[in-house]
mmCIF file of C-alpha atoms and ligand atoms in Angstrom:
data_model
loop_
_atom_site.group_PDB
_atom_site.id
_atom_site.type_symbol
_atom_site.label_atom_id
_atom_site.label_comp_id
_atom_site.label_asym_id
_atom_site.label_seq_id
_atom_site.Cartn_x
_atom_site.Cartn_y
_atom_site.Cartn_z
ATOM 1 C CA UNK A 1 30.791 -68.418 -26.210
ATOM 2 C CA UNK A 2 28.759 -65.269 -27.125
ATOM 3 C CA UNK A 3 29.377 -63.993 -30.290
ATOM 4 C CA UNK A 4 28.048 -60.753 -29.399
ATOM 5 C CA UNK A 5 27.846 -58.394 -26.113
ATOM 6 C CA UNK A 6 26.129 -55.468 -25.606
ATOM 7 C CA UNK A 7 26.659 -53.243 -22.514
ATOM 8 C CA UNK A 8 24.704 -50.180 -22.253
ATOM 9 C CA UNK A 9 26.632 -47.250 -20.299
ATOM 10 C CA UNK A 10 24.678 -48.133 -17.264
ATOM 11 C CA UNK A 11 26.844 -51.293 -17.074
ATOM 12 C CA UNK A 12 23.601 -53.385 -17.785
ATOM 13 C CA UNK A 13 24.588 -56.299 -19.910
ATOM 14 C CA UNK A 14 21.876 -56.613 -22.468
ATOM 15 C CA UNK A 15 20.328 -59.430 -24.792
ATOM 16 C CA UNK A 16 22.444 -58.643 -28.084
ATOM 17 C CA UNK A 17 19.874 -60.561 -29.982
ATOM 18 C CA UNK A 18 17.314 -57.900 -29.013
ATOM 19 C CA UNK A 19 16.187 -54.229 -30.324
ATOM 20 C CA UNK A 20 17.931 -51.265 -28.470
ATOM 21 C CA UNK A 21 17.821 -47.994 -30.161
ATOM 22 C CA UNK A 22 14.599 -45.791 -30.513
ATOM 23 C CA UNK A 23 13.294 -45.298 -33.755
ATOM 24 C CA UNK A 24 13.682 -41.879 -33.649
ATOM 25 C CA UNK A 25 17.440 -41.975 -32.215
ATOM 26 C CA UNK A 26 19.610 -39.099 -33.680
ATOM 27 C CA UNK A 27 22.445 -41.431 -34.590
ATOM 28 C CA UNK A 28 20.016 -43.567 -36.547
ATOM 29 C CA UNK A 29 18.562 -40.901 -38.297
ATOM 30 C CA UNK A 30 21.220 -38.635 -38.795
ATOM 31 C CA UNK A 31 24.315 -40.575 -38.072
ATOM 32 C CA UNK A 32 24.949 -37.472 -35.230
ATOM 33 C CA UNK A 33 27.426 -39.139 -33.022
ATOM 34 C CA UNK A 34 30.656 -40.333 -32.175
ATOM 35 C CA UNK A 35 32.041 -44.160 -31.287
ATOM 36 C CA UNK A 36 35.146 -45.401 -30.985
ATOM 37 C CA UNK A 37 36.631 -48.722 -31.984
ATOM 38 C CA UNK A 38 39.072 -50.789 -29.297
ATOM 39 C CA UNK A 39 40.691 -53.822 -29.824
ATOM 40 C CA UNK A 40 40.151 -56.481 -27.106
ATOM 41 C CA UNK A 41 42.997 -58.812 -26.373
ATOM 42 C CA UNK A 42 43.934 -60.696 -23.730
ATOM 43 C CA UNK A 43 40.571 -59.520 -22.052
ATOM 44 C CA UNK A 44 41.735 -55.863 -21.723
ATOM 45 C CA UNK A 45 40.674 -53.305 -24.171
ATOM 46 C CA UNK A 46 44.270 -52.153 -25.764
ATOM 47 C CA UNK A 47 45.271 -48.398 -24.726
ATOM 48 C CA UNK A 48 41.395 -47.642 -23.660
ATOM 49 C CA UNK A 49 42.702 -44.169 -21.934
ATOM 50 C CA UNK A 50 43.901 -43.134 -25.454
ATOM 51 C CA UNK A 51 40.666 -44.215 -27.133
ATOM 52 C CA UNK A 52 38.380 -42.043 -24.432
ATOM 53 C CA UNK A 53 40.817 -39.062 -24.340
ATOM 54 C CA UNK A 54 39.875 -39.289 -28.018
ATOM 55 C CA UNK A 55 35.774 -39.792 -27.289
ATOM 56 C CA UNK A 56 36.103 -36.773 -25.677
ATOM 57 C CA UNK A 57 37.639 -34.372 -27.846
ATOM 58 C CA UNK A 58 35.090 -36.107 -30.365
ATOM 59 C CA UNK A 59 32.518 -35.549 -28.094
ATOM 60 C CA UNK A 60 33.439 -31.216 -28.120
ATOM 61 C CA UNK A 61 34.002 -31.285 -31.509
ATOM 62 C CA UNK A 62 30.139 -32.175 -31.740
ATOM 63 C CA UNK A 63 29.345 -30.357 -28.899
ATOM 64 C CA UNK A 64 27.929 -33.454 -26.913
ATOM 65 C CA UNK A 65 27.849 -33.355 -23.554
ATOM 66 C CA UNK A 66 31.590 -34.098 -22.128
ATOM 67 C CA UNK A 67 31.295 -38.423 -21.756
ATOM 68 C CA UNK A 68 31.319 -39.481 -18.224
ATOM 69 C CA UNK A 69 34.812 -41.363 -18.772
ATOM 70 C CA UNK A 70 34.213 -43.471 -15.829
ATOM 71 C CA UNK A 71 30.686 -44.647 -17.248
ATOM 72 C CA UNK A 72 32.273 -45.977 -19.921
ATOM 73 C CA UNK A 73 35.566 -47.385 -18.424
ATOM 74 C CA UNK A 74 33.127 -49.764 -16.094
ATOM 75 C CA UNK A 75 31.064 -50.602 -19.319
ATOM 76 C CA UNK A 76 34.119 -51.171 -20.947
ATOM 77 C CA UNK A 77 35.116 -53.613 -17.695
ATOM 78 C CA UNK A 78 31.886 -55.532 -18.207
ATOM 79 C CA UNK A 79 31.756 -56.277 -21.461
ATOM 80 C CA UNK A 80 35.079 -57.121 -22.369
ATOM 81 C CA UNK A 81 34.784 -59.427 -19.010
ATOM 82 C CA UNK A 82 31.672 -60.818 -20.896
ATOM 83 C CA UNK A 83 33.606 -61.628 -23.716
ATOM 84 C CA UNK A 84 36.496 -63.123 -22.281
ATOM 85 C CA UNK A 85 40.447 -63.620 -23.057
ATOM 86 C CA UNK A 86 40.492 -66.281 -25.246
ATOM 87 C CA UNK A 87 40.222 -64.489 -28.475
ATOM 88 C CA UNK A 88 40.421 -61.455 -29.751
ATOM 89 C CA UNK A 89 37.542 -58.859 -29.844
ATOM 90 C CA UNK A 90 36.307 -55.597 -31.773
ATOM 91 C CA UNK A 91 34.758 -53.716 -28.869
ATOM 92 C CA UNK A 92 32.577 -50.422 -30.129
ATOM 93 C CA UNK A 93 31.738 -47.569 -27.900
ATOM 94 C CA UNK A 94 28.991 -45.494 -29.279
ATOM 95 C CA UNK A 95 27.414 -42.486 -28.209
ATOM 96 C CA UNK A 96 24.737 -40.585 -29.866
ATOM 97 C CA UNK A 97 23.122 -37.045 -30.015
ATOM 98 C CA UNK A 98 20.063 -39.173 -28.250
ATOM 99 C CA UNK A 99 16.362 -39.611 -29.505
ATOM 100 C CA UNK A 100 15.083 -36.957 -31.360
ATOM 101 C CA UNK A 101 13.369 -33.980 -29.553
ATOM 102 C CA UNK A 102 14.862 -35.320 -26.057
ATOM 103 C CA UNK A 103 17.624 -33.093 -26.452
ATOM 104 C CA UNK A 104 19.136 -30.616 -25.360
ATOM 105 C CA UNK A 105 17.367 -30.300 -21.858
ATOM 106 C CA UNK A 106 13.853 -31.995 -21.499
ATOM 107 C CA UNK A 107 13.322 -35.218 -19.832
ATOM 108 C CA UNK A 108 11.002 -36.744 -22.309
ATOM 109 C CA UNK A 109 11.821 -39.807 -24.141
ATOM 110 C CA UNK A 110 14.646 -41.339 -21.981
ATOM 111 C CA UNK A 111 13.611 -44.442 -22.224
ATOM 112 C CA UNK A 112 15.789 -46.887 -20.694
ATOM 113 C CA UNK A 113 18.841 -46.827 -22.704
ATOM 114 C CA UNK A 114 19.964 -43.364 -20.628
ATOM 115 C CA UNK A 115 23.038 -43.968 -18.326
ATOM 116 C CA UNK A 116 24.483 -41.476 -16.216
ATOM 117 C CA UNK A 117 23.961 -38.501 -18.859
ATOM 118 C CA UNK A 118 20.130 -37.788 -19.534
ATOM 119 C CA UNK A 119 20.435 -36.943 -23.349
ATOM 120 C CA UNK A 120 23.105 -39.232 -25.276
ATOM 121 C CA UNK A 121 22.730 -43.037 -25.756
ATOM 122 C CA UNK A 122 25.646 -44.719 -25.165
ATOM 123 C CA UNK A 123 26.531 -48.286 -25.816
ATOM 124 C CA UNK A 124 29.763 -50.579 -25.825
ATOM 125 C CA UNK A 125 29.061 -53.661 -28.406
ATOM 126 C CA UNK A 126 31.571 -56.084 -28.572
ATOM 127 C CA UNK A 127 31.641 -58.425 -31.868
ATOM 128 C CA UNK A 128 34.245 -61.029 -33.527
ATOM 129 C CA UNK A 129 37.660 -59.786 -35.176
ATOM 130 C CA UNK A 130 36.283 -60.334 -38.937
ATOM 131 C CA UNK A 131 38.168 -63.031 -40.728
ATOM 132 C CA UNK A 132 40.260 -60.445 -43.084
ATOM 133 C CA UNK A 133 42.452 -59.116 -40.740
ATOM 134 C CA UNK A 134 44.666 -61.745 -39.761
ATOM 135 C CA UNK A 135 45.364 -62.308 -43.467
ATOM 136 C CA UNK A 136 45.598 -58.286 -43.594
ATOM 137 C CA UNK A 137 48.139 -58.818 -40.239
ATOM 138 C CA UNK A 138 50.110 -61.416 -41.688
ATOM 139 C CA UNK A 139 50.439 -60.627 -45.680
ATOM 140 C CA UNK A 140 49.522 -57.102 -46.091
ATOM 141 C CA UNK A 141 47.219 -55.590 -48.453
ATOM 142 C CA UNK A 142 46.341 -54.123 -51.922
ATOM 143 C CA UNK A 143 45.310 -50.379 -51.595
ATOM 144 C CA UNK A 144 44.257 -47.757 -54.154
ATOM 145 C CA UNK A 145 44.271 -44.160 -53.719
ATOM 146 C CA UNK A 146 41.525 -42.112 -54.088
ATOM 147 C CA UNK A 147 40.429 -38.561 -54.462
ATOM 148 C CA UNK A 148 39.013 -37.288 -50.862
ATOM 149 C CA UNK A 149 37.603 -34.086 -53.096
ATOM 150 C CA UNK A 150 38.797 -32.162 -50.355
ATOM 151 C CA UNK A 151 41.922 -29.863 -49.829
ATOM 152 C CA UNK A 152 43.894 -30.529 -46.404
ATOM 153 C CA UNK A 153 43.487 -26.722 -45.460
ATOM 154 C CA UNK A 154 40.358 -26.670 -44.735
ATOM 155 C CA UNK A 155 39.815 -28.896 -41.301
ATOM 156 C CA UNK A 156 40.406 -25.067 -39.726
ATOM 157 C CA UNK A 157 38.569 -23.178 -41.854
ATOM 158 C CA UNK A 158 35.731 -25.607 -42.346
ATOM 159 C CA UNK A 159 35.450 -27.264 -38.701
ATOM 160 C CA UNK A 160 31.158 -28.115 -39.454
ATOM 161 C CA UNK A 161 33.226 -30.677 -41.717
ATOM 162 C CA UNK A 162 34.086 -32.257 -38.021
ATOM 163 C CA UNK A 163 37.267 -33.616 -39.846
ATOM 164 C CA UNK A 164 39.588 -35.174 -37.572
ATOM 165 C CA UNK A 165 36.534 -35.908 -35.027
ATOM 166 C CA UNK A 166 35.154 -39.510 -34.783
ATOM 167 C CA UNK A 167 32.030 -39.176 -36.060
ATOM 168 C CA UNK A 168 29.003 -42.126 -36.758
ATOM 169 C CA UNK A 169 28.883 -40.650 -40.201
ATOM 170 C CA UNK A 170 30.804 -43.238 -42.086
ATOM 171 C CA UNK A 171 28.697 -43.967 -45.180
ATOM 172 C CA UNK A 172 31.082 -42.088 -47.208
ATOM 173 C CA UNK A 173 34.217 -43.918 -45.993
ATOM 174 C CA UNK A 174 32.308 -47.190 -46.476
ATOM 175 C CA UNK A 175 31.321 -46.488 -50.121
ATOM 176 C CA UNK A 176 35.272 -45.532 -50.952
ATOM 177 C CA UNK A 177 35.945 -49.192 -49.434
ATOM 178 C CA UNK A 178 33.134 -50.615 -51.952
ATOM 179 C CA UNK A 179 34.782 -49.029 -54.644
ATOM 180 C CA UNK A 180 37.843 -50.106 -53.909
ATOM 181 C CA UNK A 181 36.670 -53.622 -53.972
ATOM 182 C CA UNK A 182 35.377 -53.277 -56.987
ATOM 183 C CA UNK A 183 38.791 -51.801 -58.554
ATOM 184 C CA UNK A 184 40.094 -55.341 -57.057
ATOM 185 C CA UNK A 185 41.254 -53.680 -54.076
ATOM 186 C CA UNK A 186 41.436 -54.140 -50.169
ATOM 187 C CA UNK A 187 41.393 -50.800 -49.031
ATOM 188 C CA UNK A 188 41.934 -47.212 -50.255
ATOM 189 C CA UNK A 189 44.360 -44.089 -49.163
ATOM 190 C CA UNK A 190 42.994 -40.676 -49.207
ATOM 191 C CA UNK A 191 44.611 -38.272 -51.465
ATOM 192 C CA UNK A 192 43.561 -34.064 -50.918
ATOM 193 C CA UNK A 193 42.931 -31.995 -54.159
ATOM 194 C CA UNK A 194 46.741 -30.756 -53.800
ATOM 195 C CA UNK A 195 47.522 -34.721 -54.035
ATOM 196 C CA UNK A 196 48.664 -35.217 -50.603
ATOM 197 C CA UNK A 197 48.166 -37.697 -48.355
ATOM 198 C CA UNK A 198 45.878 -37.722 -45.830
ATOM 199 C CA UNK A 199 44.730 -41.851 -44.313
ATOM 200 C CA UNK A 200 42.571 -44.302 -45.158
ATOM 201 C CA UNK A 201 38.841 -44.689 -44.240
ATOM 202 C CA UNK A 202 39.788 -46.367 -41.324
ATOM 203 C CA UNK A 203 43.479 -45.951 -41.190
ATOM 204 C CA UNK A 204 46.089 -43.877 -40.624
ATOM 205 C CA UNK A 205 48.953 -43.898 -43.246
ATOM 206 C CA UNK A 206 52.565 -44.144 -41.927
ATOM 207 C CA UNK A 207 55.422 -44.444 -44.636
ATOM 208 C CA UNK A 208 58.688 -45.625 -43.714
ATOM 209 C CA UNK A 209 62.173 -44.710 -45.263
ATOM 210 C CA UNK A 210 64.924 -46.357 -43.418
ATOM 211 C CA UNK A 211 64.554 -45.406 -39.621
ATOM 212 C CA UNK A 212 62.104 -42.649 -40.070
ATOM 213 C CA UNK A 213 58.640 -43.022 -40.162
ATOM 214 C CA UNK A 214 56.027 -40.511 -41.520
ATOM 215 C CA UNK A 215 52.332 -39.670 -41.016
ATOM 216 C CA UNK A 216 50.408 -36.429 -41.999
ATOM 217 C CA UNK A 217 49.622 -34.198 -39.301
ATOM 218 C CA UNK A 218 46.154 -33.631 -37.762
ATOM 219 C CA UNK A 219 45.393 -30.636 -39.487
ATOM 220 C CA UNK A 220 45.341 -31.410 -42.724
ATOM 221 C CA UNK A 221 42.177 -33.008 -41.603
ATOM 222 C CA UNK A 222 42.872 -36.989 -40.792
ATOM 223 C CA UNK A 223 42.088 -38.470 -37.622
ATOM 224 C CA UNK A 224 45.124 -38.573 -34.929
ATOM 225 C CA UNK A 225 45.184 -42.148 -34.901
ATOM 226 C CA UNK A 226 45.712 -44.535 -31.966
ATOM 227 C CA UNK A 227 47.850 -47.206 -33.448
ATOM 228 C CA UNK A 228 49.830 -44.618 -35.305
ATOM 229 C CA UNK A 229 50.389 -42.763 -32.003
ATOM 230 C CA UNK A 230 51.320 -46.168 -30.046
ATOM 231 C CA UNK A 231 53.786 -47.260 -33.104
ATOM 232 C CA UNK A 232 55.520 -43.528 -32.803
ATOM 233 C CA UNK A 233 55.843 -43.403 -29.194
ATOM 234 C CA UNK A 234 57.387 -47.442 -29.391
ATOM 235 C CA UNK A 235 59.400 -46.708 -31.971
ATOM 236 C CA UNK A 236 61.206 -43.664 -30.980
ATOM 237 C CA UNK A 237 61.712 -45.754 -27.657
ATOM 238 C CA UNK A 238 63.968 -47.481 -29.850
ATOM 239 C CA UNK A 239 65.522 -44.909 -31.872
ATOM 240 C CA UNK A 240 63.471 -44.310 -34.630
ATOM 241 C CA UNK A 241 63.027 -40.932 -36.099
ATOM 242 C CA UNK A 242 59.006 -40.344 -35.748
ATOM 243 C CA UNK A 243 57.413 -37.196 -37.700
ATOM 244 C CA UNK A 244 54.029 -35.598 -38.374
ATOM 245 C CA UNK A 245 54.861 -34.044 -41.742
ATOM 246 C CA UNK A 246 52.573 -33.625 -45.412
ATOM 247 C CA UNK A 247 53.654 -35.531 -48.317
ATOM 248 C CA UNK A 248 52.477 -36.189 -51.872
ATOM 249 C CA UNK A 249 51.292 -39.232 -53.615
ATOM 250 C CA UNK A 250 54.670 -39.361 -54.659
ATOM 251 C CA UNK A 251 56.129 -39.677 -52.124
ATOM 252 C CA UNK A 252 54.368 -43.152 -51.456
ATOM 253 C CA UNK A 253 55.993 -44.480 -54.237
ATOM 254 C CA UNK A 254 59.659 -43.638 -53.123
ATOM 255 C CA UNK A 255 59.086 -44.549 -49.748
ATOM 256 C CA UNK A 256 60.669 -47.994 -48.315
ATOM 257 C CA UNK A 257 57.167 -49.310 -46.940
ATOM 258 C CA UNK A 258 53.683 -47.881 -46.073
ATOM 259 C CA UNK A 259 51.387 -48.813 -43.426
ATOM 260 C CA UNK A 260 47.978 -48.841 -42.793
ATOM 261 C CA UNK A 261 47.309 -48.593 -39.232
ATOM 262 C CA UNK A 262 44.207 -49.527 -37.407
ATOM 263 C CA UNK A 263 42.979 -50.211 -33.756
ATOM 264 C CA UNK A 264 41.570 -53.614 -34.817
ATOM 265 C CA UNK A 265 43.806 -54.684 -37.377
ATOM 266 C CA UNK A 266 47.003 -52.896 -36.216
ATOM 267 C CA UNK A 267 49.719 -53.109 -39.019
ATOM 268 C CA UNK A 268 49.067 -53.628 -42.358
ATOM 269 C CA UNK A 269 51.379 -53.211 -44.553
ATOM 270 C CA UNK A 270 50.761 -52.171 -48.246
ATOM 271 C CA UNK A 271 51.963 -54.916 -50.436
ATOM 272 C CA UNK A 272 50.433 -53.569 -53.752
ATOM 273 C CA UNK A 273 49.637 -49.666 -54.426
ATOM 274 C CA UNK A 274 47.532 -48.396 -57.341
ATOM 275 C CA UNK A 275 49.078 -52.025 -58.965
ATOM 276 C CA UNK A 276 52.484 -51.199 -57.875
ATOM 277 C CA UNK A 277 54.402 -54.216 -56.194
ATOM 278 C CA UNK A 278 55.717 -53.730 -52.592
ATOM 279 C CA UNK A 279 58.117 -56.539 -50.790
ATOM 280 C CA UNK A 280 58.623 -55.891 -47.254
ATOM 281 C CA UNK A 281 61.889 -54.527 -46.394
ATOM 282 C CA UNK A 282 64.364 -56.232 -43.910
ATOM 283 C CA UNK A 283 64.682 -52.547 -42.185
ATOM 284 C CA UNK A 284 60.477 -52.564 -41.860
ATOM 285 C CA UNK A 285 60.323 -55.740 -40.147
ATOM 286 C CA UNK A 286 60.195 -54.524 -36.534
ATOM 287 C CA UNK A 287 57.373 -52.223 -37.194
ATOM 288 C CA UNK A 288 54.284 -55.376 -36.199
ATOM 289 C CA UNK A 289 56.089 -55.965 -33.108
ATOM 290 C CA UNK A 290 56.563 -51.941 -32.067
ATOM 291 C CA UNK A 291 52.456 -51.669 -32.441
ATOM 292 C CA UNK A 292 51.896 -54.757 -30.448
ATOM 293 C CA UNK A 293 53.727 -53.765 -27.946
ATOM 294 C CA UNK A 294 52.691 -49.639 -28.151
ATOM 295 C CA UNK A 295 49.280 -50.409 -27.758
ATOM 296 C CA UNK A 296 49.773 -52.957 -24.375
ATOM 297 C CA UNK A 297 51.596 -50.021 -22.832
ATOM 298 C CA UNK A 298 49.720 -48.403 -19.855
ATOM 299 C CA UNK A 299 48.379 -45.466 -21.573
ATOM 300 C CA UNK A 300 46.654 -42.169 -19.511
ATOM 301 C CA UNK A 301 44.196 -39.964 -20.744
ATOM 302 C CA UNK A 302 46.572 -37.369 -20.347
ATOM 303 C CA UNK A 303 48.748 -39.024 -22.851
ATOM 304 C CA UNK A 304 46.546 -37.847 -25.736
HETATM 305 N N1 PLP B 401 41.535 -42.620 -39.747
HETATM 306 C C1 PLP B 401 40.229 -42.990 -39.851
HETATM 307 C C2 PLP B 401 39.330 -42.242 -40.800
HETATM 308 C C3 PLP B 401 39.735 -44.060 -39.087
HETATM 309 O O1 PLP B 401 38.454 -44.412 -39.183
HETATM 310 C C4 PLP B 401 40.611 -44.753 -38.219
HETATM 311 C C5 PLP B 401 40.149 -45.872 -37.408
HETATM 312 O O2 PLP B 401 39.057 -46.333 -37.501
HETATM 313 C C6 PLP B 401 41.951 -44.362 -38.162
HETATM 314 C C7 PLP B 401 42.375 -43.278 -38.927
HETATM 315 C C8 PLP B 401 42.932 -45.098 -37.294
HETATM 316 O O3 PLP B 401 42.699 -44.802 -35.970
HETATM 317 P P1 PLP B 401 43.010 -45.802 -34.780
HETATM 318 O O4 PLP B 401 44.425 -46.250 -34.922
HETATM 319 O O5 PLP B 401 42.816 -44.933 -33.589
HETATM 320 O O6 PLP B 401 42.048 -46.916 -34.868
#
């Protein structure tokens, strides 16, 4: 079984073993470019028309060229058929700005990695679930919150900050997950300088207080999140109260549970915040299931 597959967005599967960007590709250089992250079960990807409605608002945001949403919904096809249904997957659609100088109009420079659109590189990789998240599934995690340096006003006054776009630039979201390990911690929550929450470098933050559940809205700058948007649509299905409202740090520590919520590792719920003990709540126990089955609903792009 391959442990790795690479599709470019020409539907060409490719040696994963092998080189495939240009040096001088933006997303290497800059990180300029979006991607998107899809869990594979099953052998489907789970609510792909979500995740590419999402590409392509990502995709404006940076003022890319729109994605050809059928390109990538056949790339999609291949690889995850290349992978299989036996097991789990973490399938990665990546597009970049392109190689340097090849952009925005001239032909030089393709090279062969160009699909359908002459500029962008595009890519699906698909790679192992790593071994964390089914403890992350199954026992929850410790989480620390941490100072985004940012008020939540500004994703409309300050849109060059692409907040709430999906953007390749992650080395800052990656370093607050270092330093949370080093504080002993398994992930981190996002606090804005008014000490409200926003998500987590790769999650979005629900809280739940008996049958109302609780996410910050998209413009106080966090990403509208798949899982979050699968687990509200599920739940209210079943007559939960869902809302998109701010709340403080406080607030996290009145509140019956909070969840981390993530395309790969779905719902994980907070067991320990800033060393404060959480037990999982009889009234929070349906919350795994309503995420399993939000995101194996048949989602359209118009859904987003
Ligand atoms: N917020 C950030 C910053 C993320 O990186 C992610 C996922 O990677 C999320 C929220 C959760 O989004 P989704 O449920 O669509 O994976």
């Amino acid at each position: 079984m391959a442990d790795r597959v690479l599709v470019t967005l020409d539907a060409e599967v490719r040696d994963a073993e092998a080189p495939l960007l240009y040096a001088d590709d933006i997303g290497a250089l800059r990180g300029d470019g979006i991607f998107e992250t899809v869990l594979l079960r099953g052998g489907s990807a789970c609510a792909l028309e979500l995740h590419l409605a999402r590409l392509a608002r990502s995709a404006a945001a940076l003022e890319l060229p729109a994605p050809d949403l059928d390109a990538w919904r056949f790339a999609v096809e291949v690889a995850a058929d290349a992978w299989g249904g036996d097991r789990e997957g973490v399938l990665r659609m990546i597009c970049t700005r392109g190689r340097d100088g090849a952009h925005p109009s001239g032909p030089a420079g393709k090279g062969d990695l160009a699909g359908p659109q002459p500029d962008t590189t595009g890519y699906v990789l698909v790679t192992p679930v790593p071994e964390r998240v089914a403890a992350a599934r199954a026992d929850g995690i410790s989480v620390i919150t941490l100072a985004r340096g940012l008020s939540d006003q500004v994703a409309d006054t300050a849109p060059w900050l692409l907040l709430g776009a999906k953007t390749l630039s992650y080395a800052t979201n990656m370093a607050a997950l270092r330093f949370a390990a080093r504080m002993g911690a398994d992930d981190a929550i996002f606090t804005s300088t008014e000490h409200r929450v926003l998500e987590g470098p790769r999650s979005s933050v629900v809280i739940q207080r008996g049958k109302t559940l609780i996410t910050p809205p998209a413009r106080s700058g966090v990403l509208p999140g798949i899982t979050q948007r699968a687990l509200f649509a599920e739940a209210e299905r079943a007559g939960w109260d869902c809302r998109y409202e701010s709340f403080f740090t406080a607030d996290l520590i009145t509140a019956d549970s909070i969840w981390l919520l993530s395309s790969v590792t779905l719902a994980a719920r907070v067991n320990r915040l800033d060393g404060l003990r959480y037990s999982l709540p009889e009234s929070a126990a349906e919350i795994p299931a309503l995420v399993d089955r939000g995101i194996a609903r048949e989602w359209s792009v118009t859904d987003w």
